[in-house]
């Protein structure tokens, strides 16, 4: 009998492994298309970094050049891409097929102009020759919006739609008075223009007006010498306004693909000259709804399997666990395994929630700013909601009630700090 049970167990194990491998091969894509932008822009450069990291997990990434954010949105909606970089401020009201994965970094609006005139406000560009990027780009959308606020329109000015490379060339040649670029601080084209002696970078003197009235813009300070200390680039302190770069995908994207993309994003965008360490990737500054798997990852981090194992192996184990558990429960000799797995899973969840609670408590222990305390209270509220959604057996009810009590206790301590 023991031998028979052992043989049945081994057979189930082999079947589970084979099914897991086959299921993972069919459900996880071997190739994805990442929509970026102009080859001179930051989106394309970052796309190449994602390609290199994701390739290590056995997934080929085709980094596709596009006209920019608006073009990327259309391509995604038509099924001509898997993930895309887009710029904040480019969402249209009718967009319903897409979800956000995360915001990745701040993208300043760089307005370069000829030094033969002074430029402190966009209103001074009325009547000038301008280029605001290709029609399908995020630069075009944001630049046009801000110019309209300043009554600079095609009716009173000469506005063109050259790509980044073309408008930089024409600006250097003196055929344009100003050119607009929305791109990352490390984009090559930005440094090239900052080195030009006859070209200057506009500092937004009225930046507060923009950040208070335009929801997708934030203030960005570029200190003197920040980009290059030796060459002192830029040569003066400069204030810019910036939307954020966001990764988006079609609804229904494979959850594990979202996870591997975010693991790459953590490595690429962990440090930035324009943000605090580990501020990005972030669930903030989004216009499209946040993907559910992305929300879980950004709140709690990657699962244990995907944190310590190669992605393909972790994915097969993950599929195997899903497939083998129902098979095990069919056979009585192996039904004993199910409670053990359930116990392990519940303990893991409870420990993870307690880790998160401990982190929040430590983070806000000495906080006195009411606004920051509200952020802590919101995190605790979200944690309590997550706990309430879980259905548990009688054995774990005590643990869940203890956890709820501790969440309430920490919440009360934070609330009392706010009231004092």
Short mmCIF file of C-alpha atoms in Angstrom, two decimals:
data_model
loop_
_atom_site.label_atom_id
_atom_site.label_comp_id
_atom_site.label_asym_id
_atom_site.label_seq_id
_atom_site.Cartn_x
_atom_site.Cartn_y
_atom_site.Cartn_z
CA UNK A 1 0.00 0.00 0.00
CA UNK A 2 2.82 2.37 0.91
CA UNK A 3 4.58 1.56 -2.37
CA UNK A 4 1.37 2.17 -4.31
CA UNK A 5 0.82 5.50 -2.57
CA UNK A 6 4.42 6.47 -3.28
CA UNK A 7 4.03 5.62 -6.98
CA UNK A 8 0.81 7.63 -7.19
CA UNK A 9 2.55 10.53 -5.50
CA UNK A 10 5.48 10.39 -7.91
CA UNK A 11 3.10 10.20 -10.86
CA UNK A 12 1.21 13.25 -9.66
CA UNK A 13 4.47 15.09 -9.14
CA UNK A 14 5.66 14.33 -12.69
CA UNK A 15 2.27 15.28 -14.17
CA UNK A 16 2.27 18.53 -12.21
CA UNK A 17 5.77 19.46 -13.35
CA UNK A 18 5.02 18.65 -17.01
CA UNK A 19 1.77 20.61 -16.92
CA UNK A 20 3.46 23.53 -15.21
CA UNK A 21 6.21 23.66 -17.85
CA UNK A 22 3.74 23.40 -20.69
CA UNK A 23 1.36 25.95 -19.15
CA UNK A 24 4.18 28.41 -18.45
CA UNK A 25 5.52 28.12 -22.00
CA UNK A 26 2.11 28.89 -23.48
CA UNK A 27 1.04 31.63 -21.08
CA UNK A 28 4.28 33.58 -20.69
CA UNK A 29 5.39 35.32 -23.91
CA UNK A 30 8.86 34.67 -25.26
CA UNK A 31 8.91 38.10 -26.90
CA UNK A 32 7.31 41.47 -26.12
CA UNK A 33 7.21 44.79 -27.93
CA UNK A 34 8.22 47.86 -25.92
CA UNK A 35 7.05 51.12 -27.50
CA UNK A 36 9.45 54.00 -26.81
CA UNK A 37 9.95 57.16 -28.87
CA UNK A 38 12.54 59.03 -30.90
CA UNK A 39 15.97 57.36 -31.08
CA UNK A 40 17.56 60.50 -29.59
CA UNK A 41 15.19 60.60 -26.61
CA UNK A 42 15.34 59.09 -23.14
CA UNK A 43 12.49 56.61 -23.79
CA UNK A 44 14.52 54.77 -26.40
CA UNK A 45 17.66 54.76 -24.23
CA UNK A 46 15.73 53.37 -21.27
CA UNK A 47 14.09 50.85 -23.58
CA UNK A 48 17.50 49.40 -24.38
CA UNK A 49 18.23 49.03 -20.65
CA UNK A 50 14.95 47.17 -20.13
CA UNK A 51 15.77 44.95 -23.09
CA UNK A 52 19.09 43.93 -21.56
CA UNK A 53 17.65 43.17 -18.10
CA UNK A 54 14.52 41.33 -19.25
CA UNK A 55 16.54 39.26 -21.75
CA UNK A 56 18.33 37.68 -18.76
CA UNK A 57 14.97 36.14 -17.80
CA UNK A 58 14.52 34.51 -21.21
CA UNK A 59 12.16 37.09 -22.71
CA UNK A 60 13.16 38.93 -25.89
CA UNK A 61 12.25 42.63 -25.96
CA UNK A 62 11.81 44.44 -29.26
CA UNK A 63 12.49 48.11 -28.55
CA UNK A 64 10.39 49.92 -31.14
CA UNK A 65 10.94 53.55 -32.12
CA UNK A 66 7.74 55.60 -32.37
CA UNK A 67 6.59 59.19 -32.80
CA UNK A 68 6.03 59.52 -29.07
CA UNK A 69 3.40 59.25 -26.34
CA UNK A 70 0.24 59.84 -28.38
CA UNK A 71 1.45 57.41 -31.02
CA UNK A 72 2.22 54.85 -28.29
CA UNK A 73 -1.30 55.11 -26.87
CA UNK A 74 -2.83 54.46 -30.30
CA UNK A 75 -0.48 51.56 -31.02
CA UNK A 76 -1.27 49.92 -27.67
CA UNK A 77 -5.00 50.29 -28.16
CA UNK A 78 -4.68 48.65 -31.58
CA UNK A 79 -2.71 45.74 -30.13
CA UNK A 80 0.56 46.75 -31.81
CA UNK A 81 2.62 46.66 -28.62
CA UNK A 82 2.71 45.16 -25.14
CA UNK A 83 4.13 47.91 -22.93
CA UNK A 84 4.75 51.57 -23.71
CA UNK A 85 6.35 54.63 -22.22
CA UNK A 86 4.09 57.66 -22.20
CA UNK A 87 4.30 61.10 -20.76
CA UNK A 88 2.04 62.55 -18.08
CA UNK A 89 -0.57 64.90 -19.48
CA UNK A 90 -1.22 62.91 -22.67
CA UNK A 91 -4.25 60.83 -21.66
CA UNK A 92 -7.41 61.34 -23.68
CA UNK A 93 -10.88 61.03 -22.10
CA UNK A 94 -11.84 58.06 -24.27
CA UNK A 95 -8.84 55.94 -23.23
CA UNK A 96 -10.32 52.86 -21.55
CA UNK A 97 -8.25 49.91 -22.76
CA UNK A 98 -5.02 50.76 -20.96
CA UNK A 99 -3.66 50.41 -17.43
CA UNK A 100 -0.71 52.02 -15.70
CA UNK A 101 2.16 49.85 -14.49
CA UNK A 102 4.02 52.65 -12.67
CA UNK A 103 5.41 56.13 -12.98
CA UNK A 104 9.13 55.87 -13.63
CA UNK A 105 10.85 59.23 -13.36
CA UNK A 106 10.32 62.98 -13.81
CA UNK A 107 10.65 64.33 -17.34
CA UNK A 108 11.38 68.06 -17.41
CA UNK A 109 10.16 70.39 -20.11
CA UNK A 110 13.30 71.92 -21.62
CA UNK A 111 12.75 75.12 -23.59
CA UNK A 112 15.91 76.12 -25.46
CA UNK A 113 16.12 79.47 -27.24
CA UNK A 114 18.54 81.70 -29.14
CA UNK A 115 20.53 84.02 -26.89
CA UNK A 116 19.76 87.05 -29.06
CA UNK A 117 16.60 87.67 -27.00
CA UNK A 118 15.55 87.26 -23.35
CA UNK A 119 13.07 84.54 -22.36
CA UNK A 120 11.60 84.29 -18.85
CA UNK A 121 7.93 83.71 -19.75
CA UNK A 122 6.37 81.71 -22.57
CA UNK A 123 4.32 84.76 -23.59
CA UNK A 124 7.54 86.24 -25.01
CA UNK A 125 7.47 83.56 -27.73
CA UNK A 126 4.51 85.17 -29.47
CA UNK A 127 5.46 85.89 -33.09
CA UNK A 128 8.57 83.65 -32.96
CA UNK A 129 9.58 80.55 -34.93
CA UNK A 130 9.02 77.54 -32.63
CA UNK A 131 9.13 73.75 -32.82
CA UNK A 132 7.21 71.73 -30.24
CA UNK A 133 7.93 68.16 -31.31
CA UNK A 134 6.10 65.75 -33.65
CA UNK A 135 2.28 65.75 -33.68
CA UNK A 136 2.03 62.32 -32.02
CA UNK A 137 4.50 63.08 -29.24
CA UNK A 138 3.98 63.94 -25.58
CA UNK A 139 6.20 67.00 -26.06
CA UNK A 140 3.72 68.33 -28.60
CA UNK A 141 0.71 67.73 -26.35
CA UNK A 142 2.17 69.39 -23.25
CA UNK A 143 3.91 72.21 -25.13
CA UNK A 144 0.76 73.09 -27.08
CA UNK A 145 -1.25 73.12 -23.85
CA UNK A 146 1.17 75.50 -22.10
CA UNK A 147 1.52 77.76 -25.15
CA UNK A 148 -2.27 78.03 -25.39
CA UNK A 149 -2.35 79.13 -21.74
CA UNK A 150 0.01 81.95 -22.78
CA UNK A 151 -1.94 82.83 -25.95
CA UNK A 152 0.88 81.66 -28.23
CA UNK A 153 -0.97 80.04 -31.13
CA UNK A 154 -0.46 79.19 -34.82
CA UNK A 155 -2.47 82.34 -35.61
CA UNK A 156 0.11 84.67 -34.04
CA UNK A 157 3.31 82.59 -34.19
CA UNK A 158 5.14 80.16 -36.50
CA UNK A 159 4.82 76.75 -34.81
CA UNK A 160 6.44 73.67 -36.36
CA UNK A 161 6.46 69.96 -35.51
CA UNK A 162 9.97 68.73 -36.11
CA UNK A 163 11.40 65.71 -34.31
CA UNK A 164 14.01 66.25 -31.59
CA UNK A 165 17.01 65.81 -33.87
CA UNK A 166 15.64 68.13 -36.55
CA UNK A 167 14.58 70.91 -34.20
CA UNK A 168 17.93 70.80 -32.38
CA UNK A 169 19.73 71.15 -35.72
CA UNK A 170 17.53 74.05 -36.86
CA UNK A 171 17.94 75.79 -33.51
CA UNK A 172 21.73 75.55 -33.78
CA UNK A 173 21.56 76.94 -37.34
CA UNK A 174 19.45 79.88 -36.17
CA UNK A 175 16.36 78.92 -38.19
CA UNK A 176 14.31 78.47 -35.03
CA UNK A 177 13.96 80.93 -32.16
CA UNK A 178 13.01 78.24 -29.62
CA UNK A 179 12.47 74.49 -29.36
CA UNK A 180 10.61 72.39 -26.77
CA UNK A 181 11.79 69.00 -25.48
CA UNK A 182 10.13 66.84 -22.82
CA UNK A 183 12.70 64.20 -21.96
CA UNK A 184 14.83 62.84 -19.13
CA UNK A 185 17.75 64.70 -17.65
CA UNK A 186 20.27 62.21 -19.07
CA UNK A 187 19.13 62.48 -22.70
CA UNK A 188 22.15 63.10 -24.97
CA UNK A 189 20.40 65.82 -26.95
CA UNK A 190 19.93 67.94 -23.81
CA UNK A 191 23.61 67.94 -22.95
CA UNK A 192 24.48 68.75 -26.58
CA UNK A 193 22.26 71.84 -26.55
CA UNK A 194 23.51 72.98 -23.14
CA UNK A 195 27.04 73.02 -24.60
CA UNK A 196 26.02 75.39 -27.41
CA UNK A 197 27.32 78.91 -26.74
CA UNK A 198 24.57 80.68 -28.70
CA UNK A 199 21.69 78.75 -27.13
CA UNK A 200 20.20 79.22 -23.64
CA UNK A 201 17.84 77.17 -21.46
CA UNK A 202 14.74 78.94 -20.18
CA UNK A 203 14.22 78.97 -16.40
CA UNK A 204 10.51 79.08 -15.50
CA UNK A 205 10.29 82.24 -13.40
CA UNK A 206 6.55 81.64 -12.84
CA UNK A 207 6.85 77.90 -12.16
CA UNK A 208 4.46 78.10 -9.19
CA UNK A 209 1.67 79.27 -11.50
CA UNK A 210 2.10 76.14 -13.62
CA UNK A 211 2.43 73.62 -10.78
CA UNK A 212 -0.62 75.06 -8.99
CA UNK A 213 -2.83 75.17 -12.09
CA UNK A 214 -1.69 72.14 -14.10
CA UNK A 215 -2.19 68.88 -12.16
CA UNK A 216 0.38 66.78 -14.01
CA UNK A 217 3.29 69.20 -13.56
CA UNK A 218 5.79 69.39 -10.70
CA UNK A 219 8.70 71.73 -10.03
CA UNK A 220 12.22 70.54 -10.86
CA UNK A 221 15.39 72.36 -9.86
CA UNK A 222 18.56 71.92 -11.91
CA UNK A 223 21.46 73.32 -9.85
CA UNK A 224 24.50 74.84 -11.53
CA UNK A 225 26.90 72.10 -12.67
CA UNK A 226 24.47 69.25 -11.91
CA UNK A 227 24.81 67.58 -15.32
CA UNK A 228 28.56 68.06 -15.64
CA UNK A 229 30.69 69.53 -12.83
CA UNK A 230 33.82 69.86 -14.96
CA UNK A 231 32.07 71.72 -17.78
CA UNK A 232 29.71 73.47 -15.31
CA UNK A 233 26.54 72.37 -17.12
CA UNK A 234 24.19 74.14 -16.71
CA UNK A 235 26.11 77.32 -15.88
CA UNK A 236 23.30 78.80 -13.73
CA UNK A 237 20.64 77.46 -11.34
CA UNK A 238 17.57 76.65 -13.41
CA UNK A 239 13.93 75.89 -12.52
CA UNK A 240 11.87 73.71 -14.87
CA UNK A 241 8.42 72.12 -14.77
CA UNK A 242 7.99 68.41 -15.37
CA UNK A 243 5.41 65.69 -15.99
CA UNK A 244 6.42 62.08 -15.22
CA UNK A 245 7.22 59.23 -17.56
CA UNK A 246 4.76 56.36 -17.10
CA UNK A 247 4.76 52.72 -18.22
CA UNK A 248 1.36 51.58 -19.50
CA UNK A 249 -0.04 48.35 -20.96
CA UNK A 250 -3.26 46.95 -22.32
CA UNK A 251 -5.71 45.49 -19.82
CA UNK A 252 -5.21 41.75 -19.42
CA UNK A 253 -1.41 41.78 -19.59
CA UNK A 254 0.21 38.73 -17.99
CA UNK A 255 0.62 39.52 -14.25
CA UNK A 256 4.06 37.91 -14.12
CA UNK A 257 5.20 40.04 -17.05
CA UNK A 258 4.17 43.09 -15.02
CA UNK A 259 6.24 41.77 -12.13
CA UNK A 260 9.38 41.20 -14.19
CA UNK A 261 9.01 44.64 -15.79
CA UNK A 262 8.79 46.28 -12.36
CA UNK A 263 11.78 44.32 -11.08
CA UNK A 264 13.76 45.79 -13.98
CA UNK A 265 12.28 49.23 -13.29
CA UNK A 266 13.52 49.10 -9.69
CA UNK A 267 17.07 48.60 -10.91
CA UNK A 268 16.91 51.22 -13.66
CA UNK A 269 15.04 54.02 -11.86
CA UNK A 270 16.12 53.43 -8.25
CA UNK A 271 18.42 56.44 -8.36
CA UNK A 272 17.72 59.66 -10.23
CA UNK A 273 19.13 63.15 -10.15
CA UNK A 274 15.59 64.54 -9.91
CA UNK A 275 14.05 62.35 -7.20
CA UNK A 276 14.68 60.81 -3.80
CA UNK A 277 16.26 57.36 -3.74
CA UNK A 278 13.68 54.59 -4.33
CA UNK A 279 10.91 57.14 -5.03
CA UNK A 280 10.41 55.42 -8.39
CA UNK A 281 8.85 53.26 -9.71
CA UNK A 282 5.79 54.71 -8.03
CA UNK A 283 1.99 54.31 -7.97
CA UNK A 284 1.68 58.13 -7.93
CA UNK A 285 1.31 60.64 -10.77
CA UNK A 286 -0.84 58.30 -12.90
CA UNK A 287 -3.71 59.10 -15.26
CA UNK A 288 -4.67 55.56 -16.30
CA UNK A 289 -5.97 53.08 -13.67
CA UNK A 290 -3.22 51.14 -11.88
CA UNK A 291 -2.86 47.46 -12.84
CA UNK A 292 -3.80 45.22 -9.87
CA UNK A 293 -0.58 43.16 -9.99
CA UNK A 294 1.45 46.38 -10.22
CA UNK A 295 -0.39 47.78 -7.20
CA UNK A 296 0.45 44.70 -5.15
CA UNK A 297 4.09 44.73 -6.24
CA UNK A 298 4.56 48.44 -5.54
CA UNK A 299 2.97 48.09 -2.11
CA UNK A 300 4.54 44.83 -0.88
CA UNK A 301 7.39 44.05 -3.29
CA UNK A 302 7.97 40.88 -5.36
CA UNK A 303 6.91 37.47 -4.10
CA UNK A 304 9.61 35.31 -2.50
CA UNK A 305 9.95 33.02 -5.53
CA UNK A 306 10.52 35.85 -7.97
CA UNK A 307 12.80 37.71 -5.60
CA UNK A 308 15.40 34.95 -5.23
CA UNK A 309 15.04 32.66 -8.28
CA UNK A 310 15.52 33.21 -12.03
CA UNK A 311 12.23 34.35 -13.49
CA UNK A 312 11.57 31.29 -15.70
CA UNK A 313 12.24 28.83 -12.87
CA UNK A 314 10.14 30.84 -10.42
CA UNK A 315 7.32 31.04 -12.95
CA UNK A 316 7.33 27.26 -13.51
CA UNK A 317 7.28 26.66 -9.74
CA UNK A 318 4.46 29.18 -9.41
CA UNK A 319 2.45 27.39 -12.11
CA UNK A 320 3.32 24.04 -10.57
CA UNK A 321 2.01 25.12 -7.18
CA UNK A 322 -1.26 26.22 -8.75
CA UNK A 323 -1.69 22.96 -10.67
CA UNK A 324 -0.47 20.41 -8.13
CA UNK A 325 -2.48 21.52 -5.12
CA UNK A 326 -5.89 20.54 -6.61
CA UNK A 327 -4.43 17.21 -7.74
CA UNK A 328 -3.07 16.45 -4.31
CA UNK A 329 -6.38 17.04 -2.59
CA UNK A 330 -8.09 14.45 -4.84
CA UNK A 331 -6.14 11.64 -3.23
CA UNK A 332 -6.61 10.98 0.47
CA UNK A 333 -3.02 9.89 1.20
CA UNK A 334 -1.85 13.29 0.03
CA UNK A 335 -4.67 15.39 1.41
CA UNK A 336 -2.54 15.90 4.50
CA UNK A 337 -0.25 18.11 2.44
CA UNK A 338 -2.97 20.68 1.78
CA UNK A 339 -3.27 21.95 5.40
CA UNK A 340 0.51 22.30 5.60
CA UNK A 341 0.59 24.38 2.42
CA UNK A 342 -2.35 26.45 3.62
CA UNK A 343 -0.62 27.02 6.97
CA UNK A 344 2.58 28.09 5.23
CA UNK A 345 0.70 30.44 2.94
CA UNK A 346 -1.30 32.04 5.77
CA UNK A 347 1.80 32.45 7.94
CA UNK A 348 3.59 34.07 5.03
CA UNK A 349 0.72 36.54 4.53
CA UNK A 350 0.45 37.39 8.21
CA UNK A 351 4.24 37.85 8.57
CA UNK A 352 4.28 40.03 5.49
CA UNK A 353 1.47 42.23 6.85
CA UNK A 354 3.24 42.51 10.19
CA UNK A 355 6.48 43.50 8.38
CA UNK A 356 4.58 46.22 6.55
CA UNK A 357 2.93 47.40 9.78
CA UNK A 358 6.34 47.55 11.49
CA UNK A 359 7.78 49.57 8.59
CA UNK A 360 4.93 52.09 8.72
CA UNK A 361 5.23 52.44 12.50
CA UNK A 362 8.98 53.09 12.29
CA UNK A 363 8.63 55.42 9.32
CA UNK A 364 6.18 57.72 11.09
CA UNK A 365 7.29 57.20 14.71
CA UNK A 366 8.86 60.65 14.98
CA UNK A 367 6.75 62.38 12.33
CA UNK A 368 5.01 65.61 13.34
CA UNK A 369 3.85 66.90 9.96
CA UNK A 370 0.02 66.37 9.80
CA UNK A 371 0.14 65.80 6.04
CA UNK A 372 2.80 63.09 6.39
CA UNK A 373 0.85 61.52 9.25
CA UNK A 374 -2.22 61.37 6.97
CA UNK A 375 -0.10 59.42 4.47
CA UNK A 376 0.76 56.94 7.21
CA UNK A 377 -2.89 56.63 8.25
CA UNK A 378 -3.87 56.01 4.64
CA UNK A 379 -1.29 53.20 4.39
CA UNK A 380 -2.69 51.61 7.54
CA UNK A 381 -6.25 51.93 6.22
CA UNK A 382 -5.24 50.17 2.99
CA UNK A 383 -3.54 47.43 5.02
CA UNK A 384 -6.67 46.95 7.15
CA UNK A 385 -8.80 46.68 3.99
CA UNK A 386 -6.46 44.03 2.58
CA UNK A 387 -6.69 42.02 5.79
CA UNK A 388 -10.49 42.27 5.87
CA UNK A 389 -10.72 40.79 2.36
CA UNK A 390 -9.05 37.55 3.41
CA UNK A 391 -11.22 34.59 4.35
CA UNK A 392 -9.48 32.35 6.92
CA UNK A 393 -10.17 29.14 8.78
CA UNK A 394 -11.06 29.07 12.48
CA UNK A 395 -7.44 28.33 13.40
CA UNK A 396 -6.23 31.68 12.06
CA UNK A 397 -9.07 33.90 13.26
CA UNK A 398 -7.15 34.71 16.43
CA UNK A 399 -4.08 35.78 14.42
CA UNK A 400 -6.19 37.96 12.13
CA UNK A 401 -7.96 39.63 15.08
CA UNK A 402 -4.58 40.26 16.74
CA UNK A 403 -3.29 41.83 13.53
CA UNK A 404 -6.39 44.04 13.25
CA UNK A 405 -5.94 45.09 16.88
CA UNK A 406 -2.30 46.04 16.26
CA UNK A 407 -3.19 47.97 13.09
CA UNK A 408 -5.81 49.85 15.10
CA UNK A 409 -3.30 50.51 17.88
CA UNK A 410 -0.70 51.98 15.51
CA UNK A 411 -3.43 54.01 13.77
CA UNK A 412 -4.55 55.46 17.10
CA UNK A 413 -0.97 56.40 17.97
CA UNK A 414 -0.54 58.20 14.65
CA UNK A 415 -3.90 59.93 14.97
CA UNK A 416 -3.02 61.13 18.45
CA UNK A 417 0.23 62.65 17.09
CA UNK A 418 -1.79 64.52 14.48
CA UNK A 419 -4.26 65.85 17.06
CA UNK A 420 -1.47 67.11 19.30
#
